[in-house]
mmCIF file of N, CA and C in Angstrom:
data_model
loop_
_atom_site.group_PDB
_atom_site.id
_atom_site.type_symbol
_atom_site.label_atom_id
_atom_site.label_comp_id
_atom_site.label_asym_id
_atom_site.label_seq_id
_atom_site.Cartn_x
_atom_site.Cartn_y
_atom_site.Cartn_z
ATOM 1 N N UNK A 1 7.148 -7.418 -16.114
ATOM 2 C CA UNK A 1 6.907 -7.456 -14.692
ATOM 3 C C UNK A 1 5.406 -7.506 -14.399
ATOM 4 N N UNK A 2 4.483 -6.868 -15.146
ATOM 5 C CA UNK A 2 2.919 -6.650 -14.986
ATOM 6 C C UNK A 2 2.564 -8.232 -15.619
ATOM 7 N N UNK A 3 3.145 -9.079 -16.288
ATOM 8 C CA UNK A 3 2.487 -10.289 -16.018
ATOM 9 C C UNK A 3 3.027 -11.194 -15.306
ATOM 10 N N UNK A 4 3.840 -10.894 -14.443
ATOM 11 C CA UNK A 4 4.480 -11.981 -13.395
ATOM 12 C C UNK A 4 4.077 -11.632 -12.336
ATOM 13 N N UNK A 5 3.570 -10.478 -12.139
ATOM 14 C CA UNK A 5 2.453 -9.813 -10.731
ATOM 15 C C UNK A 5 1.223 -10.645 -11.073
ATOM 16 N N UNK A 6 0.872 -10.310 -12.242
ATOM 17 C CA UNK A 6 -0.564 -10.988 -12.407
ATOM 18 C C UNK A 6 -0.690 -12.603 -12.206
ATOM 19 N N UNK A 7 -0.230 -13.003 -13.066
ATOM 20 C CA UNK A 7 0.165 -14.595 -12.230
ATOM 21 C C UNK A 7 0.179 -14.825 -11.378
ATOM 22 N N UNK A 8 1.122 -13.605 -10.196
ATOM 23 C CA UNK A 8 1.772 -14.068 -9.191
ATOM 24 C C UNK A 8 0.555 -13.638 -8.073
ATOM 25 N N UNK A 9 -0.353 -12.774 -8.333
ATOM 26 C CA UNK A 9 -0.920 -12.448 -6.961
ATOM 27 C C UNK A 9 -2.730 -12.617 -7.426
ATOM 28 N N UNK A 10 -2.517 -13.515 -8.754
ATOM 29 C CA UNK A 10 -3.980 -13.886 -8.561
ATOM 30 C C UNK A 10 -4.219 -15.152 -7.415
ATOM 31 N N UNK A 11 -3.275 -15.603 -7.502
ATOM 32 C CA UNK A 11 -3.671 -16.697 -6.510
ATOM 33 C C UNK A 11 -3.873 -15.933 -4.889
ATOM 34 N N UNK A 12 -3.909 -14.498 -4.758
ATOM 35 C CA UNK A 12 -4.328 -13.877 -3.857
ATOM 36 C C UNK A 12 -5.740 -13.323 -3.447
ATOM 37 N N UNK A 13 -6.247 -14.371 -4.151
ATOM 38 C CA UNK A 13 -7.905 -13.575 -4.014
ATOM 39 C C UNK A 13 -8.476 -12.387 -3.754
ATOM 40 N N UNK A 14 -7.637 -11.555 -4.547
ATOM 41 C CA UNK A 14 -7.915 -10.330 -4.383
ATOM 42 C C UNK A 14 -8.377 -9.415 -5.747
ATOM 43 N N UNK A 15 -9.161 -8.483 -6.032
ATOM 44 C CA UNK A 15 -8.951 -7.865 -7.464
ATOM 45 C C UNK A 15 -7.995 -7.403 -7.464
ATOM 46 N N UNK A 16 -7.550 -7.039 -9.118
ATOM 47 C CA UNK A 16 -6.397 -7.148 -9.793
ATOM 48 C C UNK A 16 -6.747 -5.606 -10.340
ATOM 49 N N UNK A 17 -6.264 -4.427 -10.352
ATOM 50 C CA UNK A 17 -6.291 -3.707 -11.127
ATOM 51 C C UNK A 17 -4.572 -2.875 -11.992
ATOM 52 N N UNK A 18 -4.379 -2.737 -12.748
ATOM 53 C CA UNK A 18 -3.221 -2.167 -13.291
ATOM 54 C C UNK A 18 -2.953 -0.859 -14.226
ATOM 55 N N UNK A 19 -2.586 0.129 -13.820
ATOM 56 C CA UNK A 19 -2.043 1.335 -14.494
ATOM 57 C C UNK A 19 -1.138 1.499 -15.320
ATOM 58 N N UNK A 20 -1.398 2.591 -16.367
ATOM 59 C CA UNK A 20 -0.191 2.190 -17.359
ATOM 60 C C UNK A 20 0.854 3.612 -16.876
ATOM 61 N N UNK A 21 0.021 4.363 -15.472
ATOM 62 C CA UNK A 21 1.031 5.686 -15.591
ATOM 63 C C UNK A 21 0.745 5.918 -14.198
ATOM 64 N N UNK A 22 1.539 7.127 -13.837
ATOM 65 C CA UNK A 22 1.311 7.769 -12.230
ATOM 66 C C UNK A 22 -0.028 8.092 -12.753
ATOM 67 N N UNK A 23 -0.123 8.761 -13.318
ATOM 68 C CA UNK A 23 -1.857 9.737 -13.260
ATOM 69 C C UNK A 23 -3.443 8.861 -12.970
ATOM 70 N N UNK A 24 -2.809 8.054 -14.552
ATOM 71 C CA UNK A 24 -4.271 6.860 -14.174
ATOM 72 C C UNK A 24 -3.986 5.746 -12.585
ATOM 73 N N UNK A 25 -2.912 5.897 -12.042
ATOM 74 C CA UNK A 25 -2.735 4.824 -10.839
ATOM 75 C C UNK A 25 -3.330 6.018 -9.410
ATOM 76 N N UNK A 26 -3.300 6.756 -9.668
ATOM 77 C CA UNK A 26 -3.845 7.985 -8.824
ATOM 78 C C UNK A 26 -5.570 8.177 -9.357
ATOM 79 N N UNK A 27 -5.913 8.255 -10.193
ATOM 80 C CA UNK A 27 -7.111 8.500 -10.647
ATOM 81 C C UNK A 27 -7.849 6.914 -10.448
ATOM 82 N N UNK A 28 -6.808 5.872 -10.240
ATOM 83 C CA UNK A 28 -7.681 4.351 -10.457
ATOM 84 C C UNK A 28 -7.912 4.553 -8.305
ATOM 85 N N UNK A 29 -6.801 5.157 -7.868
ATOM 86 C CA UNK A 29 -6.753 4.555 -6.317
ATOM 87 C C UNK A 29 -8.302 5.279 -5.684
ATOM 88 N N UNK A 30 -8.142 6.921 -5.817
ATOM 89 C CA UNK A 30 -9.314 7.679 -5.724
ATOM 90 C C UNK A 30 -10.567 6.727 -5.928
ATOM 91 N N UNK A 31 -10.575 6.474 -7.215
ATOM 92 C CA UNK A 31 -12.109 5.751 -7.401
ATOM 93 C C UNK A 31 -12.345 4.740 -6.739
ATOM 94 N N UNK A 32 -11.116 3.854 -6.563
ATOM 95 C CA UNK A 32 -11.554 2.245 -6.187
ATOM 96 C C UNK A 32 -11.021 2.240 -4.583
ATOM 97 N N UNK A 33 -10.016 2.778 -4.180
ATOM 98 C CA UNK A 33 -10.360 3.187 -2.882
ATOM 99 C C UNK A 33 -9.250 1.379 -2.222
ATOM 100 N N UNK A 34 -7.760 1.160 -2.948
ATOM 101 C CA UNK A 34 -7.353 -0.144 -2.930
ATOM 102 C C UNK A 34 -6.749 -0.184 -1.312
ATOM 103 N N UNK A 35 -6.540 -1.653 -0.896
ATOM 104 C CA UNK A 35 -6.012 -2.033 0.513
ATOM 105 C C UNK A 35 -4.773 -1.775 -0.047
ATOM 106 N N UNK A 36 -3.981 -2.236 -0.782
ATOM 107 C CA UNK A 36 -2.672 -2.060 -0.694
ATOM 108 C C UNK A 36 -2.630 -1.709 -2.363
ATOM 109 N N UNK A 37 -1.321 -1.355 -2.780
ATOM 110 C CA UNK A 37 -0.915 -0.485 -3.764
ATOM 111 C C UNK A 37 0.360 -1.103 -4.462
ATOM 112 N N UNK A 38 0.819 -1.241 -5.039
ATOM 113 C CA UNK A 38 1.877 -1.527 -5.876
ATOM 114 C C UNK A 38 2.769 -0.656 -6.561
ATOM 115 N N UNK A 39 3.718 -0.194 -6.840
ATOM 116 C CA UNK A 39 4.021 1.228 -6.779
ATOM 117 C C UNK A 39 5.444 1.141 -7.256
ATOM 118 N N UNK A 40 5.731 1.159 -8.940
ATOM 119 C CA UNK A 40 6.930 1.301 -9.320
ATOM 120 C C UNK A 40 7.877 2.790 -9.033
ATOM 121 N N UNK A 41 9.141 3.011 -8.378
ATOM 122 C CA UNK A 41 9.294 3.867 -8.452
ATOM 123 C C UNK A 41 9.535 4.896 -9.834
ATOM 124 N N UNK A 42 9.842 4.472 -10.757
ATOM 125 C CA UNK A 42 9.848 5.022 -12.283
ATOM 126 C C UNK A 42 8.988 4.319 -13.220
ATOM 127 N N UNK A 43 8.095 5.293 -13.667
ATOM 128 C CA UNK A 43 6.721 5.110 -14.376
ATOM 129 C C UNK A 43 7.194 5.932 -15.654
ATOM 130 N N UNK A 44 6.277 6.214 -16.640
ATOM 131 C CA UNK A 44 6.641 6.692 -17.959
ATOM 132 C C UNK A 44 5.935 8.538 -17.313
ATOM 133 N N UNK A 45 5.041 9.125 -16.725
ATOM 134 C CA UNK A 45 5.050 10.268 -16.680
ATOM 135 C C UNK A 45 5.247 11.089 -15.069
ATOM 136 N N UNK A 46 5.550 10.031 -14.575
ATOM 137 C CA UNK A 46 5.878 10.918 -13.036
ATOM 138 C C UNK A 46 6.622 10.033 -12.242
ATOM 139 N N UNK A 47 7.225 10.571 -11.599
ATOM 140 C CA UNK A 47 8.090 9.352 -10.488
ATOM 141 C C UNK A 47 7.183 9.100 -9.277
ATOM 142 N N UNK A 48 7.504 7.595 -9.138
ATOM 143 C CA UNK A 48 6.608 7.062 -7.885
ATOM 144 C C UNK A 48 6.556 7.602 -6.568
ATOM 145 N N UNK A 49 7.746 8.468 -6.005
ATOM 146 C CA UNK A 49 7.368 9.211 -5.266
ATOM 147 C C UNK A 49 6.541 10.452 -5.422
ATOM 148 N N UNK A 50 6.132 10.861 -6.657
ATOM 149 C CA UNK A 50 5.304 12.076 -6.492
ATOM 150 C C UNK A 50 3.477 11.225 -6.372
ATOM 151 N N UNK A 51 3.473 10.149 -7.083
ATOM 152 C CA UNK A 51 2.301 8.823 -6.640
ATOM 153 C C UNK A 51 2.107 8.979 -5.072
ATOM 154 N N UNK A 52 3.176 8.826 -4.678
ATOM 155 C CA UNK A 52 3.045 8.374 -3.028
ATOM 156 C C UNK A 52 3.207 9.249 -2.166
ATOM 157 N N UNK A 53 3.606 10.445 -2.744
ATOM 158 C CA UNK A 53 3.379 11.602 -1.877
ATOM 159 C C UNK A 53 2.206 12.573 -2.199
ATOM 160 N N UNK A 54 1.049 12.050 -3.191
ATOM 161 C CA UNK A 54 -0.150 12.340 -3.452
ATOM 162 C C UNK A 54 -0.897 11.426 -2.726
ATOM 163 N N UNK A 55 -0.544 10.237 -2.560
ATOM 164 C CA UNK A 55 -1.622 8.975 -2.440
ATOM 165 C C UNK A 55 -2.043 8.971 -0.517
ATOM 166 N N UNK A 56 -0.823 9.704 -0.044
ATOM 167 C CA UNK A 56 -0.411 9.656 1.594
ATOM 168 C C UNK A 56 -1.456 11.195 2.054
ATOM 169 N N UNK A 57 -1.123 12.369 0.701
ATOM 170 C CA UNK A 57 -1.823 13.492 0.932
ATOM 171 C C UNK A 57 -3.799 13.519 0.798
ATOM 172 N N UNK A 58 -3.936 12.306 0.112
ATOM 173 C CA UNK A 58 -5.823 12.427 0.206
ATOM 174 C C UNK A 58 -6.104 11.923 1.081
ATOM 175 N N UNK A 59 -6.727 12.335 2.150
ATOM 176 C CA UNK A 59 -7.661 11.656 2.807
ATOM 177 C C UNK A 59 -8.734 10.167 2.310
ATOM 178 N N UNK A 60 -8.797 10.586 1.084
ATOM 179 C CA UNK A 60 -9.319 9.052 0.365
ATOM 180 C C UNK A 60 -8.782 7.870 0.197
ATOM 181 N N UNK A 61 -7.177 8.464 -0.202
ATOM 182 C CA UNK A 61 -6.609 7.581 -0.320
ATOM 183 C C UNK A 61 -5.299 7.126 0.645
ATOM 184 N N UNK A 62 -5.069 7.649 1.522
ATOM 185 C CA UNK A 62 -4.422 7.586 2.944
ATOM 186 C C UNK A 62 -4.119 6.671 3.191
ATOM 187 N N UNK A 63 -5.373 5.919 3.709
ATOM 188 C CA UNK A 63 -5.263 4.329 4.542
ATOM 189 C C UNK A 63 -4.207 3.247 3.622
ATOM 190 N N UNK A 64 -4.620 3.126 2.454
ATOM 191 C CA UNK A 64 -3.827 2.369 1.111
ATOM 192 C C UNK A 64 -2.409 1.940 1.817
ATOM 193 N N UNK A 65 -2.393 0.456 1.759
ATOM 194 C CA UNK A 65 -0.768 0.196 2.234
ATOM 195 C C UNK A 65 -0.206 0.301 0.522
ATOM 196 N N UNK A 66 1.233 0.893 0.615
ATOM 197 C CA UNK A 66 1.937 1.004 -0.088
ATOM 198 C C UNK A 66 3.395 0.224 0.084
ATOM 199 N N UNK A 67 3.043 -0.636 -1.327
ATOM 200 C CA UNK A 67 4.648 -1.300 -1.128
ATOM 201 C C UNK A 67 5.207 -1.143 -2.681
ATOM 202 N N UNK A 68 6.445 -0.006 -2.591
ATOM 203 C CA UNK A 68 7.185 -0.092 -3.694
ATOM 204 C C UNK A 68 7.832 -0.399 -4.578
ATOM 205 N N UNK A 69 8.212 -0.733 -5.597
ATOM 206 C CA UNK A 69 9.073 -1.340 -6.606
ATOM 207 C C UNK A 69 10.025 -0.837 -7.241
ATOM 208 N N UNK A 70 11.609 -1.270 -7.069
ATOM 209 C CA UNK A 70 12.382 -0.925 -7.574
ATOM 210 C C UNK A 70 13.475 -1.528 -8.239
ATOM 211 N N UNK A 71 14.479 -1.191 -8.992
ATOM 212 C CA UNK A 71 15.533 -1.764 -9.283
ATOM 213 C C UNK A 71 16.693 -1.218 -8.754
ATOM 214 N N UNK A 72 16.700 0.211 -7.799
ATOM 215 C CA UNK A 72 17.434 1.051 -7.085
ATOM 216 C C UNK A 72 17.331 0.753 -6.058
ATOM 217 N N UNK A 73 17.934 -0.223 -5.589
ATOM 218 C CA UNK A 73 18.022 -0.918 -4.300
ATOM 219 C C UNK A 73 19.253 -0.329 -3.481
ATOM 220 N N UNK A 74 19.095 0.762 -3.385
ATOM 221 C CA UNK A 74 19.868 1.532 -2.149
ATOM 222 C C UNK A 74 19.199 2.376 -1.078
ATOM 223 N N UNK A 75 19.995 2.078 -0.144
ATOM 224 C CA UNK A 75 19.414 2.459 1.240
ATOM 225 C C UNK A 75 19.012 3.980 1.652
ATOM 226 N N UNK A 76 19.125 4.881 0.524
ATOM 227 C CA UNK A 76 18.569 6.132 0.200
ATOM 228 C C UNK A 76 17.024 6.170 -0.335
ATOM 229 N N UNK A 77 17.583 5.287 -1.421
ATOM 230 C CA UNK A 77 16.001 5.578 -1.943
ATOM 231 C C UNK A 77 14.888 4.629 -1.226
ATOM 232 N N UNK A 78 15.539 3.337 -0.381
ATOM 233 C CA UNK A 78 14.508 2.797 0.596
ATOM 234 C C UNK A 78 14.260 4.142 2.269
ATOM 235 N N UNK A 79 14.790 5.072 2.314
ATOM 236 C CA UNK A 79 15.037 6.224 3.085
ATOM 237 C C UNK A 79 13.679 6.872 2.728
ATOM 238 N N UNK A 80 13.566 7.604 1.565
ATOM 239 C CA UNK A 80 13.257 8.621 1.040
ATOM 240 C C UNK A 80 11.600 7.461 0.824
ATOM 241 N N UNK A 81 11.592 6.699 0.436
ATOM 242 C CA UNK A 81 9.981 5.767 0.283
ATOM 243 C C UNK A 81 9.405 5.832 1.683
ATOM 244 N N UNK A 82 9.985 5.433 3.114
ATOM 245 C CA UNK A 82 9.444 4.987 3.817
ATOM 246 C C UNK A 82 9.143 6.786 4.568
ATOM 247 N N UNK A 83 10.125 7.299 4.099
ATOM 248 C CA UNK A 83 9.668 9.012 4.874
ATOM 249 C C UNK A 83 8.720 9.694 4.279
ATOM 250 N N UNK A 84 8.188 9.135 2.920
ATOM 251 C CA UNK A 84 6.818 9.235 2.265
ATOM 252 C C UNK A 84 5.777 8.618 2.476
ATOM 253 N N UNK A 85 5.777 7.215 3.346
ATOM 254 C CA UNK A 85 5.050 6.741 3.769
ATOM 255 C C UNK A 85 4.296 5.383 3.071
ATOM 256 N N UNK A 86 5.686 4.959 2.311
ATOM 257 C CA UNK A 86 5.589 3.792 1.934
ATOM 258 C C UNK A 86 5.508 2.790 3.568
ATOM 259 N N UNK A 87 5.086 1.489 2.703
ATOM 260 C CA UNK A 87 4.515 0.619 3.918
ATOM 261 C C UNK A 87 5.884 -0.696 3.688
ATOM 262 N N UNK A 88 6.595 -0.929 2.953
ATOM 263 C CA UNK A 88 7.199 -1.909 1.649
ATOM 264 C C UNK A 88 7.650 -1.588 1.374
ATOM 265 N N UNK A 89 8.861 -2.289 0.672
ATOM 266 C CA UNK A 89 10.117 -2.144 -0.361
ATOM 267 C C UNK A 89 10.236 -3.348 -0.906
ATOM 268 N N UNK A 90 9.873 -3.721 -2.256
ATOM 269 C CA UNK A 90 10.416 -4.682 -2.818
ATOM 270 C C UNK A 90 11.523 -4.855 -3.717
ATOM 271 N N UNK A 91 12.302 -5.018 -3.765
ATOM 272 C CA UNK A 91 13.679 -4.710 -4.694
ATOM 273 C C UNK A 91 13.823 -5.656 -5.847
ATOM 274 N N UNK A 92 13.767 -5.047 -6.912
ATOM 275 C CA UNK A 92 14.080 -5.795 -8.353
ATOM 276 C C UNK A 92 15.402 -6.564 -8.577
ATOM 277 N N UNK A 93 15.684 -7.923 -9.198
ATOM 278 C CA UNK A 93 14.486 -8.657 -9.394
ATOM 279 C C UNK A 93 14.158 -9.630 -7.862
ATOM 280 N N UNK A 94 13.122 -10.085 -7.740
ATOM 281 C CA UNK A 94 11.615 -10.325 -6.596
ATOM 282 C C UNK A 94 11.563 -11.695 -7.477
ATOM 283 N N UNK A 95 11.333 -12.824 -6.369
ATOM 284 C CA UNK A 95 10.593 -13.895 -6.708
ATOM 285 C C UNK A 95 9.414 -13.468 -6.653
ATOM 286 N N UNK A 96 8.622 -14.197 -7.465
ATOM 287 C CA UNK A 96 6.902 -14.724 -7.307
ATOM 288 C C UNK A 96 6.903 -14.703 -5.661
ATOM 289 N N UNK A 97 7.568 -15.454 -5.228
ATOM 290 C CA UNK A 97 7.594 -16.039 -3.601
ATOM 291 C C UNK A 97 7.168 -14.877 -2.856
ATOM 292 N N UNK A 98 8.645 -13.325 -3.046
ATOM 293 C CA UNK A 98 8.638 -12.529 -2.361
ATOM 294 C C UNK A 98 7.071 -11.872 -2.371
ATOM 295 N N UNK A 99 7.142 -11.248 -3.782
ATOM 296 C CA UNK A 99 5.602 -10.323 -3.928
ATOM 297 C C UNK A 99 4.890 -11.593 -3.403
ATOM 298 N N UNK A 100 4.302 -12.219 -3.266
ATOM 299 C CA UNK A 100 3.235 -12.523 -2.721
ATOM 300 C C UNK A 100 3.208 -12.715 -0.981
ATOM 301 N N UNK A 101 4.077 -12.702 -0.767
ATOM 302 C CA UNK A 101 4.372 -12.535 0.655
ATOM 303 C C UNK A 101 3.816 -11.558 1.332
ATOM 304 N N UNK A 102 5.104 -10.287 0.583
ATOM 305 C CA UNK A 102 5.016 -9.003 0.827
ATOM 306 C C UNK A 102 3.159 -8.572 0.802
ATOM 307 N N UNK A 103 2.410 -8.653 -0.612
ATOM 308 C CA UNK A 103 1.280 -8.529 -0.449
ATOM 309 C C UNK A 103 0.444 -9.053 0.761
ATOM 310 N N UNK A 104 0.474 -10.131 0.782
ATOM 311 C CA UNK A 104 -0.326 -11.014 1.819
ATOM 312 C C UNK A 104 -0.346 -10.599 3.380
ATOM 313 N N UNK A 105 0.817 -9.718 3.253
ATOM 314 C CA UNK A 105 1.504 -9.151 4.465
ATOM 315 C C UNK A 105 0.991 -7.885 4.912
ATOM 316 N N UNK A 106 0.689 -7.291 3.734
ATOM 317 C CA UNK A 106 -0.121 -5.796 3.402
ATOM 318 C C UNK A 106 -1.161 -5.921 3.745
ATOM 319 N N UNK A 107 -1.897 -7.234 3.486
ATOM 320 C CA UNK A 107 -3.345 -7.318 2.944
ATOM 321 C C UNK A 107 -3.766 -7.445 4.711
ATOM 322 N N UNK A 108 -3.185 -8.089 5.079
ATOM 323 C CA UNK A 108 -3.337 -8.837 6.710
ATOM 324 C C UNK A 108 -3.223 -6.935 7.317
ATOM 325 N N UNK A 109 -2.462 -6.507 7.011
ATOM 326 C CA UNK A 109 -2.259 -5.205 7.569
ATOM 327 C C UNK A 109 -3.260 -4.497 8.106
ATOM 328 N N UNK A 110 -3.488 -3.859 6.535
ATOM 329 C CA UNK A 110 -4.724 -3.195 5.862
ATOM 330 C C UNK A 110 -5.944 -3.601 6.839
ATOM 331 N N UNK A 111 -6.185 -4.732 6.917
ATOM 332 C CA UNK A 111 -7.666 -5.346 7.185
ATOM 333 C C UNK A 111 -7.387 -5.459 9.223
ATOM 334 N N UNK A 112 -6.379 -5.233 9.966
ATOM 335 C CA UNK A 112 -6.198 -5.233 10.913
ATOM 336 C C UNK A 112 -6.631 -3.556 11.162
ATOM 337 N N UNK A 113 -5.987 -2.970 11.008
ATOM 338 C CA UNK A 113 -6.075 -1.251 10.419
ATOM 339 C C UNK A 113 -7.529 -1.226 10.439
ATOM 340 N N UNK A 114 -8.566 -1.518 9.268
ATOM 341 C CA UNK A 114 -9.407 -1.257 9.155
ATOM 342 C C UNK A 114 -10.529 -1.707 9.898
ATOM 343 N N UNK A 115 -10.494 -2.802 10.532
ATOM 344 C CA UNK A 115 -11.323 -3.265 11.980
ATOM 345 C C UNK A 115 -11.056 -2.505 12.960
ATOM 346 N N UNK A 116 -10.352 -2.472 13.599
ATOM 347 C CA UNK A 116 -9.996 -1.070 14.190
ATOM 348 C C UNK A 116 -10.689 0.212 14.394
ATOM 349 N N UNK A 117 -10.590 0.761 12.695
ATOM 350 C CA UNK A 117 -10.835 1.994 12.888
ATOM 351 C C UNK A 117 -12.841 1.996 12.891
ATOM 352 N N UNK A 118 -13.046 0.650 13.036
ATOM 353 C CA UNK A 118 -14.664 0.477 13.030
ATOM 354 C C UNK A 118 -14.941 -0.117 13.989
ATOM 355 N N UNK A 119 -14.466 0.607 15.432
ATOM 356 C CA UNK A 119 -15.070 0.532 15.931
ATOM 357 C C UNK A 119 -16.286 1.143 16.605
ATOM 358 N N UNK A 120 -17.774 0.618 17.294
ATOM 359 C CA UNK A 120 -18.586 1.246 17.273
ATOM 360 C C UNK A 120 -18.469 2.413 18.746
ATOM 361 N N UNK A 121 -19.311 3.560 19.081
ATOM 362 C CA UNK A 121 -19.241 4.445 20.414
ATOM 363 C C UNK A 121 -19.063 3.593 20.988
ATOM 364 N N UNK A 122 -19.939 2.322 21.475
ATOM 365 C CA UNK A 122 -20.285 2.067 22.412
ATOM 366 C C UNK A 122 -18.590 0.781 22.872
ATOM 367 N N UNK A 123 -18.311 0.482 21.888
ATOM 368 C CA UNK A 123 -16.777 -0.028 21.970
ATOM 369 C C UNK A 123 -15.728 0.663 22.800
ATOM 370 N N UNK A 124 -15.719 2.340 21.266
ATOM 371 C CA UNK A 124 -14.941 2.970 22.105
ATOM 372 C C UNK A 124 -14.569 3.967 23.460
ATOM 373 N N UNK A 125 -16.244 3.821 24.209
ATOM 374 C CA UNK A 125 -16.385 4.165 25.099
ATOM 375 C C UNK A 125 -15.840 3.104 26.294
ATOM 376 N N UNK A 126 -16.170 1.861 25.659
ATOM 377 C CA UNK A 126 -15.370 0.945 27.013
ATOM 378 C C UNK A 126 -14.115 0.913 27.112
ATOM 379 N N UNK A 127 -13.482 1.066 25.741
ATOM 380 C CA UNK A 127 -11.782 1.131 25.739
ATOM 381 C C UNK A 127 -11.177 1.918 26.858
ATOM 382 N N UNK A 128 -12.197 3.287 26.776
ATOM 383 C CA UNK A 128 -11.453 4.679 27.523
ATOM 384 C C UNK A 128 -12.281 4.795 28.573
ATOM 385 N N UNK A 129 -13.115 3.658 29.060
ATOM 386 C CA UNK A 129 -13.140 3.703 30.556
ATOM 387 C C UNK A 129 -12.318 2.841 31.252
ATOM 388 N N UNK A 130 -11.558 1.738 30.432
ATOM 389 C CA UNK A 130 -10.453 1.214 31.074
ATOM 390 C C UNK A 130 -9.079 2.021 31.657
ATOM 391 N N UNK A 131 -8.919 2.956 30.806
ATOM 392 C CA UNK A 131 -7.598 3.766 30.896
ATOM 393 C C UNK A 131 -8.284 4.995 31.997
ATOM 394 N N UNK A 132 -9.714 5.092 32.627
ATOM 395 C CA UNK A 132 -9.909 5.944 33.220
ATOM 396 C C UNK A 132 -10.126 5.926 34.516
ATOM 397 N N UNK A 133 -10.430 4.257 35.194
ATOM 398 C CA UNK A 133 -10.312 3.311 36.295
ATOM 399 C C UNK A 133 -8.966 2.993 36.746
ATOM 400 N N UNK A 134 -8.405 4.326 37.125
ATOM 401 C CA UNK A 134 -7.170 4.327 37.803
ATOM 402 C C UNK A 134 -6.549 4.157 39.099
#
């Protein structure tokens, strides 16, 4: 699956980074600080919800859209992702087509989100004199 992502979302002009576990995918997000996340729910030392219910709890790593991966494509465990604060559900097996969608979809997100939250005083002072000209 980690080389059919890679294939599949270099043509996303985006960097590429990949974990071999929950710990280092938590220790890679902290440092690098990613727009969106990729997020198997079963990893070799922790389950992806304890990832994503760390990744939702840092303030560092918060903003991060999260879209999950599974082969448990039931409407529980898409329940239990999105009440953690997944952003995504991709369900195993995924065309090339889908993940890159889904990403592209994130990515557009993310970067809407993050203009936003930059905006300058003098912006958000005009916003909230509109709502105050009643």
């Amino acid at each position: 699956m980690r080389d059919l992502l890679r294939a599949t979302l270099a043509r996303a002009s985006c960097t590429l980074l990949f974990a071999r576990s929950g710990q280092e995918a938590l220790a890679m997000a902290r440092k690098e600080r990613p727009a969106v996340i990729l997020l198997d729910v079963v990893m070799p030392d922790m389950l992806g919800w304890e990832v994503l219910r760390e990744v939702k709890a840092d303030p560092a790593t918060r903003p991060a859209r999260v879209l999950m991966l599974t082969g448990l494509a039931r409407k529980a465990v898409f329940r239990v992702a999105f009440d953690l604060g997944a952003d995504g559900f991709l369900a195993k097996p995924f065309t090339p087509t889908e993940a890159y969608q889904r990403v592209q979809d994130l990515l557009r997100l993310a970067a809407k989100t993050a203009s936003a939250a930059e905006l300058t005083p003098e912006q958000e002072n005009a916003f909230s004199g509109l709502f105050d000209k009643q």
